[in-house]
């Protein structure tokens, strides 16, 4: 754990602090004035637990902190608290996240705006702590919004965005922020901590309206229904997910206006793409080694390469992704996940990107890469290999194109 | 009749109590038809499961000339039109209210024009017809003689209702179920017990038919139909309005689950509150003078009130088919004691005046729910007419 170091006052809207991704999230919990949070230890989520507990112990934060008897209870606790009007926070990692799966599914079904983090961690077996995205991605079809953070700063910023988007009545869906274990959750960086006044301008009070479970508002939630009802309920959730794109755009614009951060697009972070012919796309912290490789390969070999980082996986920003990627000759998709037996034996993101671009007349060659599983580092030679293969595919090398490559795996 | 390539049959039954019976009827239809080379399928309406005690539920049998024809008739899994509807308890003719938001449907609703409604009953066709919704198209009402066959969840009352119904079907659908095939199938199902064959023949011979014309039947039953809302109209988050205290659910009334209803002798009531306390559906309202009157719209006819009432013959369970409406009766007692008491005597068959002496309170053919409540682990072996349920 980091010793709390307040580095300096920047201006009236923020201060600086050296914090891990987990500590940045704990600051967001404090700033969002969360009412109830649920905890059950599993690495790397436990980093948030500890950071939040410390804030409470130091008298800096007032939140009902409930230590559950397991992950399933953890998610049930916040689901119920949310239904009675509490702003909530929860999280887990890896197989702990899976242990909560039933509660995770019903939370989205009930349209309760629970905000969670999934501290991404490889699924057992074998037991391992390193990052992989399959835990978060397992809920991709259920109605959870899934953003991924790149830095501790973005973790904090996305968390504040998460409550705002989740609790918006047009959306009212849960959000699970993906945080790469170790790289993001447990490394300390300078993080700008907004002032309470600035956050209050951005994040309105939570109001469930006429969906609030309260004796003065007698409603029944979660009834058993007959087969004649499900399709309409699913269609409602579909509409909410569609609405989310617009609500994220609004929230992003407000966030930029108030805090001056957040990049150009709410959905994509493009790096050196202006003149690029070939790009790679991925989520989370893998952007760091890729950015270094881009700078190096541009300097050493004059390669016109760039990076597109996807910030929201759900709702999938199809329009933005298509508009961005169709400019390039070839796109390499880096999955820090797997989808065994899927088309072309690719990762989850690979097949989503291919699907998004299918209807385009002019579309890039798409190459898949499985890399960095279980927290393995994507080192520079691997990054180079990824770009080389993507460029070869762009030049019509069939062995490289329309297929997926495992990068850095021992033969 | 033009050559038909398939036939659909539904069995309307009381959930749990008659599940095995309905299953056996549907299976026996397919197995009998198979003997002539037809093919078929038997299945339950999925939305009825999990079944609720006494709540009307449905099972189906579809028989077809060949596999392609069967596929064609299965393209709509749950038939919305059937050739024959079979009600295995005559109180079901007052209407079918499934637990899942269907409202109340006339018993003949899915029966095609000139189709059949078979009802197992001890009553005369006209008595049954008098409680059936006014016909909107002609059909034939067939009465298969016999009382309703009720059992619990794990037991099956083997009184050959299934074989009698199969005999009746052989009579009306000979092109699909020949009498000889029905007998052969019943013999197999009964594991060689020849009395099954006799029951098939009895159903064939003793079922009485009555043509029902447009407009025959009662218009006295409540219309209870709902339009299901579209996704833009529904409240998000799987929310439904809760009932306010004292308010009853307008969408699911449950009286369709009733085979008997309680009638109360207010004159002998000692206001002990037991009925009010123990009614599982909170059906009792307190009257201004402290009696407890039954709200018949909400009563499921479980019989618990009659069992807990400490006063002999104060609450008596009475055959549901004797009543034509769900109106509350306390008003009558309030305005005219003697008129009320003669109504009470008429319905219950016991004297309203305890000093005159009366017969037992709960009739021998007591309500199945009451039986199930007091005798949950009924031992099949203890009752020779009761055997283990399920398919063999
Ligand atoms: S029969 Fe059952 S449901 Fe009806 S009033 Fe009596 S206890 Fe209540
Ligand atoms: S249980 Fe019988 S005596 Fe007691 S209040 Fe009810 S009707 Fe009256």
mmCIF file of N, CA and C and ligand atoms in Angstrom, chain B residues 258 260-262 275-276 278-284 293-296 298-306 308 315 317 367, ligand 1:
data_model
loop_
_atom_site.group_PDB
_atom_site.id
_atom_site.type_symbol
_atom_site.label_atom_id
_atom_site.label_comp_id
_atom_site.label_asym_id
_atom_site.label_seq_id
_atom_site.Cartn_x
_atom_site.Cartn_y
_atom_site.Cartn_z
ATOM 1 N N UNK B 258 -61.230 -22.903 -7.434
ATOM 2 C CA UNK B 258 -62.139 -23.414 -6.416
ATOM 3 C C UNK B 258 -63.028 -24.540 -6.942
ATOM 4 N N UNK B 260 -64.973 -26.072 -4.343
ATOM 5 C CA UNK B 260 -66.015 -25.916 -3.331
ATOM 6 C C UNK B 260 -65.818 -24.541 -2.711
ATOM 7 N N UNK B 261 -66.892 -24.003 -2.165
ATOM 8 C CA UNK B 261 -66.715 -22.715 -1.496
ATOM 9 C C UNK B 261 -67.327 -22.765 -0.099
ATOM 10 N N UNK B 262 -66.771 -21.973 0.811
ATOM 11 C CA UNK B 262 -67.311 -21.955 2.168
ATOM 12 C C UNK B 262 -68.561 -21.075 2.248
ATOM 13 N N UNK B 275 -61.033 -18.283 11.441
ATOM 14 C CA UNK B 275 -61.103 -18.341 9.972
ATOM 15 C C UNK B 275 -60.300 -17.190 9.372
ATOM 16 N N UNK B 276 -60.486 -16.030 9.938
ATOM 17 C CA UNK B 276 -59.821 -14.816 9.472
ATOM 18 C C UNK B 276 -58.304 -14.957 9.585
ATOM 19 N N UNK B 278 -56.533 -17.851 9.788
ATOM 20 C CA UNK B 278 -55.906 -18.995 9.116
ATOM 21 C C UNK B 278 -56.108 -19.037 7.603
ATOM 22 N N UNK B 279 -57.007 -18.236 7.100
ATOM 23 C CA UNK B 279 -57.215 -18.271 5.649
ATOM 24 C C UNK B 279 -55.905 -17.894 4.950
ATOM 25 N N UNK B 280 -55.372 -18.769 4.118
ATOM 26 C CA UNK B 280 -54.071 -18.476 3.495
ATOM 27 C C UNK B 280 -54.144 -17.337 2.486
ATOM 28 N N UNK B 281 -55.326 -16.996 2.047
ATOM 29 C CA UNK B 281 -55.434 -15.942 1.028
ATOM 30 C C UNK B 281 -56.097 -14.670 1.562
ATOM 31 N N UNK B 282 -56.207 -14.586 2.863
ATOM 32 C CA UNK B 282 -56.765 -13.386 3.507
ATOM 33 C C UNK B 282 -58.102 -12.994 2.876
ATOM 34 N N UNK B 283 -58.997 -13.951 2.841
ATOM 35 C CA UNK B 283 -60.269 -13.731 2.148
ATOM 36 C C UNK B 283 -61.356 -13.154 3.046
ATOM 37 N N UNK B 284 -61.135 -13.118 4.341
ATOM 38 C CA UNK B 284 -62.225 -12.682 5.213
ATOM 39 C C UNK B 284 -62.171 -11.192 5.490
ATOM 40 N N UNK B 293 -66.934 -12.326 6.903
ATOM 41 C CA UNK B 293 -67.580 -12.758 5.665
ATOM 42 C C UNK B 293 -66.528 -13.088 4.612
ATOM 43 N N UNK B 294 -66.853 -14.043 3.779
ATOM 44 C CA UNK B 294 -65.905 -14.475 2.762
ATOM 45 C C UNK B 294 -66.006 -13.561 1.541
ATOM 46 N N UNK B 295 -64.840 -13.123 1.046
ATOM 47 C CA UNK B 295 -64.813 -12.418 -0.242
ATOM 48 C C UNK B 295 -64.603 -13.502 -1.297
ATOM 49 N N UNK B 296 -65.685 -13.854 -1.980
ATOM 50 C CA UNK B 296 -65.618 -15.017 -2.869
ATOM 51 C C UNK B 296 -64.735 -14.795 -4.090
ATOM 52 N N UNK B 298 -61.858 -13.781 -3.986
ATOM 53 C CA UNK B 298 -60.472 -14.091 -3.629
ATOM 54 C C UNK B 298 -60.315 -15.503 -3.091
ATOM 55 N N UNK B 299 -61.397 -16.137 -2.735
ATOM 56 C CA UNK B 299 -61.321 -17.442 -2.077
ATOM 57 C C UNK B 299 -60.943 -18.539 -3.068
ATOM 58 N N UNK B 300 -59.951 -19.359 -2.685
ATOM 59 C CA UNK B 300 -59.528 -20.458 -3.551
ATOM 60 C C UNK B 300 -60.194 -21.771 -3.174
ATOM 61 N N UNK B 301 -61.024 -21.722 -2.162
ATOM 62 C CA UNK B 301 -61.777 -22.914 -1.783
ATOM 63 C C UNK B 301 -60.958 -23.997 -1.116
ATOM 64 N N UNK B 302 -59.954 -23.606 -0.365
ATOM 65 C CA UNK B 302 -59.053 -24.607 0.208
ATOM 66 C C UNK B 302 -59.684 -25.369 1.360
ATOM 67 N N UNK B 303 -60.690 -24.797 1.985
ATOM 68 C CA UNK B 303 -61.385 -25.515 3.053
ATOM 69 C C UNK B 303 -60.777 -25.355 4.437
ATOM 70 N N UNK B 304 -59.712 -24.602 4.535
ATOM 71 C CA UNK B 304 -59.043 -24.456 5.835
ATOM 72 C C UNK B 304 -59.956 -23.774 6.847
ATOM 73 N N UNK B 305 -60.688 -22.761 6.408
ATOM 74 C CA UNK B 305 -61.575 -22.044 7.329
ATOM 75 C C UNK B 305 -62.600 -23.000 7.940
ATOM 76 N N UNK B 306 -63.148 -23.891 7.087
ATOM 77 C CA UNK B 306 -64.152 -24.829 7.583
ATOM 78 C C UNK B 306 -63.543 -25.792 8.595
ATOM 79 N N UNK B 308 -60.846 -25.097 10.600
ATOM 80 C CA UNK B 308 -60.411 -24.472 11.863
ATOM 81 C C UNK B 308 -61.581 -23.899 12.665
ATOM 82 N N UNK B 315 -69.112 -23.084 9.280
ATOM 83 C CA UNK B 315 -68.620 -22.890 7.912
ATOM 84 C C UNK B 315 -68.749 -24.238 7.209
ATOM 85 N N UNK B 317 -68.417 -26.341 3.485
ATOM 86 C CA UNK B 317 -67.912 -26.293 2.112
ATOM 87 C C UNK B 317 -68.960 -26.880 1.169
ATOM 88 N N UNK B 367 -63.184 -31.229 -0.302
ATOM 89 C CA UNK B 367 -62.298 -30.493 -1.194
ATOM 90 C C UNK B 367 -60.889 -31.092 -1.225
HETATM 91 S S1 LIG C 1 -61.836 -21.792 1.654
HETATM 92 FE FE1 LIG C 1 -59.690 -21.270 1.995
HETATM 93 S S2 LIG C 1 -59.369 -19.476 0.727
HETATM 94 FE FE2 LIG C 1 -61.561 -19.704 0.938
HETATM 95 S S3 LIG C 1 -62.090 -18.455 2.691
HETATM 96 FE FE3 LIG C 1 -61.756 -20.507 3.459
HETATM 97 S S4 LIG C 1 -59.622 -20.538 4.095
HETATM 98 FE FE4 LIG C 1 -59.878 -18.742 2.773
#
